[in-house]
Structures are given as C-alpha cells and as structure tokens.
Amino acid sequence: DVKVTQSSRYLVKRTGEKVFLECVQDMDHENMFWYRQDPGLGLRLIYFSYDVKMKEKGDIPEGYSVSREKKERFSLILESASTNQTSMYLCASSPGTGVFQPQHFGDGTRLSIL
Amino acid sequence: GQNIDQPTEMTATEGAIVQINCTYQTSGFNGLFWYQQHAGEAPTFLSYNVLDGLEEKGRFSSFLSRSKGYSYLLLKELQMKDSASYLCAVRDRSGGSYIPTFGRGTSLIVHP
C-alpha cells in the first residue's frame, strides 16, 4: 500500500520565520505535489514535481518554494511566513502521467502562523 | 483552466441514496476523479471516469457525460461513516501537464 508521510500533523510558527514542510513517499512515484486546503476554497495546487530536481509552479506559488533532491522526498518552503499562509497543507504523489493515475495523499500538516 | 462546480453541502438519511453532482468546463478533458475525505484525514481515491457511462464499485457508482461536462457520484445504502467531504477532480491535457484540478468539495452529512 502506498504511504505518503508528512513530517508534522500540527505546526505553529511566527511571522517572518522560514518554514519547512517535509513529505516522503515510499512507492517510487515520479510525481509529487503540494496543495493547500482552505474552507470554501478546496484544494489548490502550490507546486508539483515530475522528477528529481524538477519543479513546476501550480496555481498559487507566490510565497512558496520547493525542493526535490531525492525521488522520495518533496519539501515545501515558506521563505518568510505570513499569517495568510495559515492553512492545511497536503502532499500527494502519483506514479506518472498515464491515463489512470490517482493521487495518493498524506494526512496533512495544519500550519498556524502567528 | 477549468471551472469545476459542485454543491457545498448535502444532507441525507442513513439507508437512503444520495447523488452528488459535479459540472466542469475544460478544453482538453482527460479524466475525472472522485475522492472521499473524512474530517482531519487525507483524501482517498474512490473512482475514475474517462469514457461516458456508469462505473460501479459496490455501494458507490460514478457517472460521466463528456458532452454535457457532467459527472455524479451515487452513494447507495448510506451509512453514518459516509459522512465526509467528496471531491471532484478533472484532468486536462491542454498545456501538457495532466494535473487534476479539484472542485471545492461537497460536505455530506448522513443522519440517523
């Protein structure tokens, strides 16, 4: 069974801090994704990666960056955290760009910026 | 981009049938996914449609009409544990990314 693990379930940080959210998947998937989920707005794509060291901007990349140095690990970085980045962050992976490739999600990190 | 619309909230009675609709507008349709998400948990994959028609999986079925830009998720013999958010996601091949875009989700409340 695919396992996507996010390093923290809950995280509290202060405005201006640099924040790292880590995600690891154990099924050798090519694609990895970072979303944020807010009430009434649904899941919005921040960044995705289809290979090691490759990254593509999603719909809302401003204020974020990512790193993928190894295939199994995809990190989301908040360079200087702001209160409007308080949200639930979900990591996902999928095995490729074939016709039928559902995403597998981690349990999420609920991030609060004070 | 895509415009995906689904109802915000629905309520139903245990044992009943409920249909959750999803409409979309996309230039290069390449598949539609349904996910279930319980409060505080990860979304989990339920079904996938790429051709017109009905896909049945136990108590859950999903239907697609590409010409109408319309899908529904049908849940039969509702159980209390079916109370969750149901997410519709559409893949679009235009731009070459094949990344699904999610609707805002439908919160389903099942009551006794």
PDB file of C-alpha atoms in Angstrom:
ATOM      1  CA  ASP A   1       0.000   0.000   0.000  1.00  0.00           C
ATOM      2  CA  VAL A   2       1.262   3.474  -0.879  1.00  0.00           C
ATOM      3  CA  LYS A   3       2.384   5.527   2.063  1.00  0.00           C
ATOM      4  CA  VAL A   4       2.791   9.294   1.882  1.00  0.00           C
ATOM      5  CA  THR A   5       4.167  10.661   5.133  1.00  0.00           C
ATOM      6  CA  GLN A   6       4.205  14.304   6.148  1.00  0.00           C
ATOM      7  CA  SER A   7       6.638  15.172   8.892  1.00  0.00           C
ATOM      8  CA  SER A   8       4.237  17.046  11.173  1.00  0.00           C
ATOM      9  CA  ARG A   9       0.470  16.946  11.749  1.00  0.00           C
ATOM     10  CA  TYR A  10       0.428  20.316  13.515  1.00  0.00           C
ATOM     11  CA  LEU A  11       2.910  23.167  13.356  1.00  0.00           C
ATOM     12  CA  VAL A  12       2.917  26.656  14.878  1.00  0.00           C
ATOM     13  CA  LYS A  13       5.361  29.260  13.603  1.00  0.00           C
ATOM     14  CA  ARG A  14       5.815  33.009  13.806  1.00  0.00           C
ATOM     15  CA  THR A  15       5.515  35.635  11.098  1.00  0.00           C
ATOM     16  CA  GLY A  16       8.774  36.043   9.189  1.00  0.00           C
ATOM     17  CA  GLU A  17      10.135  32.597  10.047  1.00  0.00           C
ATOM     18  CA  LYS A  18      11.411  30.243   7.353  1.00  0.00           C
ATOM     19  CA  VAL A  19       9.256  27.111   7.485  1.00  0.00           C
ATOM     20  CA  PHE A  20       9.981  23.683   6.041  1.00  0.00           C
ATOM     21  CA  LEU A  21       7.282  21.089   5.409  1.00  0.00           C
ATOM     22  CA  GLU A  22       8.579  17.655   4.521  1.00  0.00           C
ATOM     23  CA  CYS A  23       6.909  14.863   2.579  1.00  0.00           C
ATOM     24  CA  VAL A  24       8.166  11.353   1.870  1.00  0.00           C
ATOM     25  CA  GLN A  25       6.589   8.650  -0.291  1.00  0.00           C
ATOM     26  CA  ASP A  26       7.637   5.009  -0.344  1.00  0.00           C
ATOM     27  CA  MET A  27       6.400   3.803  -3.755  1.00  0.00           C
ATOM     28  CA  ASP A  28       8.974   5.227  -6.157  1.00  0.00           C
ATOM     29  CA  HIS A  29       6.423   7.638  -7.669  1.00  0.00           C
ATOM     30  CA  GLU A  30       7.657  10.121 -10.255  1.00  0.00           C
ATOM     31  CA  ASN A  31       5.168  12.874  -9.459  1.00  0.00           C
ATOM     32  CA  MET A  32       4.793  14.742  -6.205  1.00  0.00           C
ATOM     33  CA  PHE A  33       2.506  17.645  -5.339  1.00  0.00           C
ATOM     34  CA  TRP A  34       1.908  20.251  -2.652  1.00  0.00           C
ATOM     35  CA  TYR A  35      -1.598  21.625  -2.072  1.00  0.00           C
ATOM     36  CA  ARG A  36      -3.154  23.886   0.475  1.00  0.00           C
ATOM     37  CA  GLN A  37      -6.738  23.357   1.578  1.00  0.00           C
ATOM     38  CA  ASP A  38      -8.859  26.168   2.946  1.00  0.00           C
ATOM     39  CA  PRO A  39     -12.570  26.186   3.874  1.00  0.00           C
ATOM     40  CA  GLY A  40     -14.697  27.173   0.906  1.00  0.00           C
ATOM     41  CA  LEU A  41     -11.729  27.159  -1.480  1.00  0.00           C
ATOM     42  CA  GLY A  42     -10.969  23.460  -1.769  1.00  0.00           C
ATOM     43  CA  LEU A  43      -7.581  22.047  -2.747  1.00  0.00           C
ATOM     44  CA  ARG A  44      -5.295  24.482  -4.561  1.00  0.00           C
ATOM     45  CA  LEU A  45      -2.043  23.399  -6.183  1.00  0.00           C
ATOM     46  CA  ILE A  46       1.074  25.232  -4.998  1.00  0.00           C
ATOM     47  CA  TYR A  47       3.885  23.359  -6.756  1.00  0.00           C
ATOM     48  CA  PHE A  48       4.475  19.967  -8.315  1.00  0.00           C
ATOM     49  CA  SER A  49       7.451  17.944  -9.430  1.00  0.00           C
ATOM     50  CA  TYR A  50       7.626  15.222 -12.052  1.00  0.00           C
ATOM     51  CA  ASP A  51      11.207  14.183 -11.435  1.00  0.00           C
ATOM     52  CA  VAL A  52      14.178  14.724  -9.174  1.00  0.00           C
ATOM     53  CA  LYS A  53      15.362  18.340  -9.230  1.00  0.00           C
ATOM     54  CA  MET A  54      12.404  19.319 -11.445  1.00  0.00           C
ATOM     55  CA  LYS A  55       9.646  21.631 -10.259  1.00  0.00           C
ATOM     56  CA  GLU A  56       6.700  23.409 -11.797  1.00  0.00           C
ATOM     57  CA  LYS A  57       4.527  26.191 -10.423  1.00  0.00           C
ATOM     58  CA  GLY A  58       0.932  25.410  -9.668  1.00  0.00           C
ATOM     59  CA  ASP A  59      -1.916  27.857  -9.301  1.00  0.00           C
ATOM     60  CA  ILE A  60      -0.712  29.697  -6.171  1.00  0.00           C
ATOM     61  CA  PRO A  61       3.110  29.545  -5.920  1.00  0.00           C
ATOM     62  CA  GLU A  62       3.665  33.044  -4.512  1.00  0.00           C
ATOM     63  CA  GLY A  63       5.435  32.987  -1.164  1.00  0.00           C
ATOM     64  CA  TYR A  64       6.497  29.350  -1.528  1.00  0.00           C
ATOM     65  CA  SER A  65       9.375  27.369  -2.954  1.00  0.00           C
ATOM     66  CA  VAL A  66      10.072  23.630  -3.188  1.00  0.00           C
ATOM     67  CA  SER A  67      12.965  21.241  -3.246  1.00  0.00           C
ATOM     68  CA  ARG A  68      13.251  17.727  -4.631  1.00  0.00           C
ATOM     69  CA  GLU A  69      16.767  16.412  -4.185  1.00  0.00           C
ATOM     70  CA  LYS A  70      15.692  12.760  -3.933  1.00  0.00           C
ATOM     71  CA  LYS A  71      12.866  10.976  -5.673  1.00  0.00           C
ATOM     72  CA  GLU A  72      11.063  10.037  -2.484  1.00  0.00           C
ATOM     73  CA  ARG A  73      11.190  13.433  -0.782  1.00  0.00           C
ATOM     74  CA  PHE A  74       9.465  16.708  -1.688  1.00  0.00           C
ATOM     75  CA  SER A  75       9.853  19.728   0.581  1.00  0.00           C
ATOM     76  CA  LEU A  76       7.722  22.859   0.699  1.00  0.00           C
ATOM     77  CA  ILE A  77       9.427  26.007   1.953  1.00  0.00           C
ATOM     78  CA  LEU A  78       7.790  29.174   3.199  1.00  0.00           C
ATOM     79  CA  GLU A  79      10.610  31.682   2.785  1.00  0.00           C
ATOM     80  CA  SER A  80       9.123  34.251   5.183  1.00  0.00           C
ATOM     81  CA  ALA A  81       5.910  33.009   6.748  1.00  0.00           C
ATOM     82  CA  SER A  82       2.895  35.289   6.826  1.00  0.00           C
ATOM     83  CA  THR A  83      -0.463  34.936   8.593  1.00  0.00           C
ATOM     84  CA  ASN A  84      -2.282  34.361   5.289  1.00  0.00           C
ATOM     85  CA  GLN A  85      -0.294  31.148   4.924  1.00  0.00           C
ATOM     86  CA  THR A  86      -2.117  29.617   7.877  1.00  0.00           C
ATOM     87  CA  SER A  87      -3.742  26.579   6.281  1.00  0.00           C
ATOM     88  CA  MET A  88      -3.875  22.813   5.909  1.00  0.00           C
ATOM     89  CA  TYR A  89      -1.074  21.624   3.628  1.00  0.00           C
ATOM     90  CA  LEU A  90      -1.430  18.321   1.785  1.00  0.00           C
ATOM     91  CA  CYS A  91       1.277  16.433  -0.035  1.00  0.00           C
ATOM     92  CA  ALA A  92       0.434  13.879  -2.739  1.00  0.00           C
ATOM     93  CA  SER A  93       2.228  11.553  -5.114  1.00  0.00           C
ATOM     94  CA  SER A  94       1.297   9.655  -8.264  1.00  0.00           C
ATOM     95  CA  PRO A  95       3.169   7.142 -10.415  1.00  0.00           C
ATOM     96  CA  GLY A  96       3.247   9.035 -13.726  1.00  0.00           C
ATOM     97  CA  THR A  97       1.266  10.804 -16.414  1.00  0.00           C
ATOM     98  CA  GLY A  98      -0.577   7.788 -17.754  1.00  0.00           C
ATOM     99  CA  VAL A  99      -4.292   7.837 -18.323  1.00  0.00           C
ATOM    100  CA  PHE A 100      -5.257   6.396 -14.961  1.00  0.00           C
ATOM    101  CA  GLN A 101      -3.043   7.624 -12.179  1.00  0.00           C
ATOM    102  CA  PRO A 102      -4.858   8.608  -8.983  1.00  0.00           C
ATOM    103  CA  GLN A 103      -3.016  10.687  -6.443  1.00  0.00           C
ATOM    104  CA  HIS A 104      -2.142   9.337  -3.011  1.00  0.00           C
ATOM    105  CA  PHE A 105      -2.291  11.900  -0.235  1.00  0.00           C
ATOM    106  CA  GLY A 106      -0.581  12.333   3.099  1.00  0.00           C
ATOM    107  CA  ASP A 107      -2.565  13.121   6.252  1.00  0.00           C
ATOM    108  CA  GLY A 108      -1.774  16.810   6.030  1.00  0.00           C
ATOM    109  CA  THR A 109       0.028  19.407   8.125  1.00  0.00           C
ATOM    110  CA  ARG A 110      -2.103  22.022   9.839  1.00  0.00           C
ATOM    111  CA  LEU A 111       0.133  25.090   9.906  1.00  0.00           C
ATOM    112  CA  SER A 112      -0.628  28.142  12.028  1.00  0.00           C
ATOM    113  CA  ILE A 113       1.351  31.346  11.543  1.00  0.00           C
ATOM    114  CA  LEU A 114       1.107  33.721  14.487  1.00  0.00           C
TER     115      LEU A 114
ATOM    116  CA  GLY B   1      -8.115  26.493 -16.881  1.00  0.00           C
ATOM    117  CA  GLN B   2     -11.124  24.605 -15.667  1.00  0.00           C
ATOM    118  CA  ASN B   3     -14.292  25.675 -13.926  1.00  0.00           C
ATOM    119  CA  ILE B   4     -15.499  22.897 -11.621  1.00  0.00           C
ATOM    120  CA  ASP B   5     -18.742  23.242  -9.714  1.00  0.00           C
ATOM    121  CA  GLN B   6     -20.224  21.001  -7.028  1.00  0.00           C
ATOM    122  CA  PRO B   7     -22.715  21.695  -4.222  1.00  0.00           C
ATOM    123  CA  THR B   8     -21.206  22.908  -0.976  1.00  0.00           C
ATOM    124  CA  GLU B   9     -23.229  20.735   1.375  1.00  0.00           C
ATOM    125  CA  MET B  10     -25.799  17.946   1.264  1.00  0.00           C
ATOM    126  CA  THR B  11     -27.665  16.026   3.938  1.00  0.00           C
ATOM    127  CA  ALA B  12     -29.212  12.569   3.703  1.00  0.00           C
ATOM    128  CA  THR B  13     -30.671   9.848   5.868  1.00  0.00           C
ATOM    129  CA  GLU B  14     -28.976   6.605   6.803  1.00  0.00           C
ATOM    130  CA  GLY B  15     -30.010   3.857   4.380  1.00  0.00           C
ATOM    131  CA  ALA B  16     -31.014   6.271   1.632  1.00  0.00           C
ATOM    132  CA  ILE B  17     -29.417   7.068  -1.743  1.00  0.00           C
ATOM    133  CA  VAL B  18     -27.663  10.362  -2.477  1.00  0.00           C
ATOM    134  CA  GLN B  19     -26.323  11.794  -5.736  1.00  0.00           C
ATOM    135  CA  ILE B  20     -23.521  14.367  -5.685  1.00  0.00           C
ATOM    136  CA  ASN B  21     -23.171  16.304  -8.917  1.00  0.00           C
ATOM    137  CA  CYS B  22     -20.090  17.834 -10.494  1.00  0.00           C
ATOM    138  CA  THR B  23     -20.085  20.040 -13.584  1.00  0.00           C
ATOM    139  CA  TYR B  24     -16.964  21.215 -15.348  1.00  0.00           C
ATOM    140  CA  GLN B  25     -15.723  23.226 -18.293  1.00  0.00           C
ATOM    141  CA  THR B  26     -12.425  22.221 -19.840  1.00  0.00           C
ATOM    142  CA  SER B  27     -10.788  22.402 -23.259  1.00  0.00           C
ATOM    143  CA  GLY B  28      -8.931  19.080 -23.129  1.00  0.00           C
ATOM    144  CA  PHE B  29     -10.810  16.663 -20.880  1.00  0.00           C
ATOM    145  CA  ASN B  30      -8.705  13.661 -19.879  1.00  0.00           C
ATOM    146  CA  GLY B  31     -10.476  12.024 -16.970  1.00  0.00           C
ATOM    147  CA  LEU B  32     -12.446  12.767 -13.825  1.00  0.00           C
ATOM    148  CA  PHE B  33     -11.684  11.529 -10.327  1.00  0.00           C
ATOM    149  CA  TRP B  34     -13.784  11.329  -7.172  1.00  0.00           C
ATOM    150  CA  TYR B  35     -12.114  11.354  -3.757  1.00  0.00           C
ATOM    151  CA  GLN B  36     -13.510  10.960  -0.254  1.00  0.00           C
ATOM    152  CA  GLN B  37     -12.080  12.970   2.627  1.00  0.00           C
ATOM    153  CA  HIS B  38     -13.096  12.442   6.258  1.00  0.00           C
ATOM    154  CA  ALA B  39     -12.532  15.367   8.594  1.00  0.00           C
ATOM    155  CA  GLY B  40      -8.868  15.659   9.558  1.00  0.00           C
ATOM    156  CA  GLU B  41      -7.790  12.887   7.203  1.00  0.00           C
ATOM    157  CA  ALA B  42      -6.216  12.510   3.768  1.00  0.00           C
ATOM    158  CA  PRO B  43      -8.371  12.369   0.640  1.00  0.00           C
ATOM    159  CA  THR B  44      -8.685   8.805  -0.622  1.00  0.00           C
ATOM    160  CA  PHE B  45      -9.397   7.751  -4.197  1.00  0.00           C
ATOM    161  CA  LEU B  46     -12.915   6.493  -4.944  1.00  0.00           C
ATOM    162  CA  SER B  47     -13.419   6.328  -8.691  1.00  0.00           C
ATOM    163  CA  TYR B  48     -12.213   7.369 -12.126  1.00  0.00           C
ATOM    164  CA  ASN B  49     -14.169   8.032 -15.335  1.00  0.00           C
ATOM    165  CA  VAL B  50     -12.720   8.861 -18.723  1.00  0.00           C
ATOM    166  CA  LEU B  51     -15.421   7.413 -21.008  1.00  0.00           C
ATOM    167  CA  ASP B  52     -19.155   8.141 -20.895  1.00  0.00           C
ATOM    168  CA  GLY B  53     -21.234   5.902 -18.708  1.00  0.00           C
ATOM    169  CA  LEU B  54     -21.529   4.447 -15.275  1.00  0.00           C
ATOM    170  CA  GLU B  55     -18.735   2.846 -13.236  1.00  0.00           C
ATOM    171  CA  GLU B  56     -19.975   0.787 -10.300  1.00  0.00           C
ATOM    172  CA  LYS B  57     -17.963  -0.181  -7.241  1.00  0.00           C
ATOM    173  CA  GLY B  58     -20.046  -1.705  -4.508  1.00  0.00           C
ATOM    174  CA  ARG B  59     -22.241   0.929  -2.879  1.00  0.00           C
ATOM    175  CA  PHE B  60     -20.576   3.710  -4.867  1.00  0.00           C
ATOM    176  CA  SER B  61     -21.091   4.474  -8.570  1.00  0.00           C
ATOM    177  CA  SER B  62     -19.811   7.304 -10.717  1.00  0.00           C
ATOM    178  CA  PHE B  63     -21.285   8.553 -13.975  1.00  0.00           C
ATOM    179  CA  LEU B  64     -19.801  10.713 -16.721  1.00  0.00           C
ATOM    180  CA  SER B  65     -21.225  12.594 -19.693  1.00  0.00           C
ATOM    181  CA  ARG B  66     -18.402  14.314 -21.571  1.00  0.00           C
ATOM    182  CA  SER B  67     -20.726  16.145 -23.956  1.00  0.00           C
ATOM    183  CA  LYS B  68     -22.543  17.740 -21.009  1.00  0.00           C
ATOM    184  CA  GLY B  69     -19.451  18.314 -18.855  1.00  0.00           C
ATOM    185  CA  TYR B  70     -21.212  16.469 -16.073  1.00  0.00           C
ATOM    186  CA  SER B  71     -20.492  13.739 -13.559  1.00  0.00           C
ATOM    187  CA  TYR B  72     -22.194  12.417 -10.486  1.00  0.00           C
ATOM    188  CA  LEU B  73     -21.235  10.196  -7.579  1.00  0.00           C
ATOM    189  CA  LEU B  74     -24.042   7.949  -6.370  1.00  0.00           C
ATOM    190  CA  LEU B  75     -23.917   6.538  -2.866  1.00  0.00           C
ATOM    191  CA  LYS B  76     -26.399   3.777  -2.022  1.00  0.00           C
ATOM    192  CA  GLU B  77     -27.443   2.327   1.340  1.00  0.00           C
ATOM    193  CA  LEU B  78     -25.917   5.266   3.131  1.00  0.00           C
ATOM    194  CA  GLN B  79     -24.066   4.616   6.363  1.00  0.00           C
ATOM    195  CA  MET B  80     -23.079   7.077   9.063  1.00  0.00           C
ATOM    196  CA  LYS B  81     -19.417   6.577   8.122  1.00  0.00           C
ATOM    197  CA  ASP B  82     -20.186   8.033   4.675  1.00  0.00           C
ATOM    198  CA  SER B  83     -20.349  11.478   6.311  1.00  0.00           C
ATOM    199  CA  ALA B  84     -17.359  13.141   4.655  1.00  0.00           C
ATOM    200  CA  SER B  85     -16.335  15.619   2.023  1.00  0.00           C
ATOM    201  CA  TYR B  86     -16.441  14.388  -1.594  1.00  0.00           C
ATOM    202  CA  LEU B  87     -14.011  15.972  -4.037  1.00  0.00           C
ATOM    203  CA  CYS B  88     -14.383  16.036  -7.803  1.00  0.00           C
ATOM    204  CA  ALA B  89     -11.130  16.488  -9.767  1.00  0.00           C
ATOM    205  CA  VAL B  90     -10.763  16.933 -13.533  1.00  0.00           C
ATOM    206  CA  ARG B  91      -7.673  16.225 -15.633  1.00  0.00           C
ATOM    207  CA  ASP B  92      -6.973  18.495 -18.573  1.00  0.00           C
ATOM    208  CA  ARG B  93      -4.357  17.576 -21.175  1.00  0.00           C
ATOM    209  CA  SER B  94      -4.096  21.113 -22.581  1.00  0.00           C
ATOM    210  CA  GLY B  95      -0.724  22.542 -21.643  1.00  0.00           C
ATOM    211  CA  GLY B  96       0.647  19.028 -21.331  1.00  0.00           C
ATOM    212  CA  SER B  97       0.695  18.887 -17.553  1.00  0.00           C
ATOM    213  CA  TYR B  98      -2.142  16.390 -16.975  1.00  0.00           C
ATOM    214  CA  ILE B  99      -2.523  17.707 -13.448  1.00  0.00           C
ATOM    215  CA  PRO B 100      -6.022  17.320 -11.983  1.00  0.00           C
ATOM    216  CA  THR B 101      -7.833  20.428 -10.791  1.00  0.00           C
ATOM    217  CA  PHE B 102     -10.077  19.977  -7.768  1.00  0.00           C
ATOM    218  CA  GLY B 103     -13.538  21.344  -7.129  1.00  0.00           C
ATOM    219  CA  ARG B 104     -14.298  22.886  -3.750  1.00  0.00           C
ATOM    220  CA  GLY B 105     -15.786  19.686  -2.402  1.00  0.00           C
ATOM    221  CA  THR B 106     -19.230  18.643  -1.193  1.00  0.00           C
ATOM    222  CA  SER B 107     -19.708  18.063   2.517  1.00  0.00           C
ATOM    223  CA  LEU B 108     -22.142  15.178   3.006  1.00  0.00           C
ATOM    224  CA  ILE B 109     -23.884  14.800   6.365  1.00  0.00           C
ATOM    225  CA  VAL B 110     -25.627  11.482   6.993  1.00  0.00           C
ATOM    226  CA  HIS B 111     -28.077  11.497   9.878  1.00  0.00           C
ATOM    227  CA  PRO B 112     -29.935   8.594  11.542  1.00  0.00           C
TER     228      PRO B 112
END
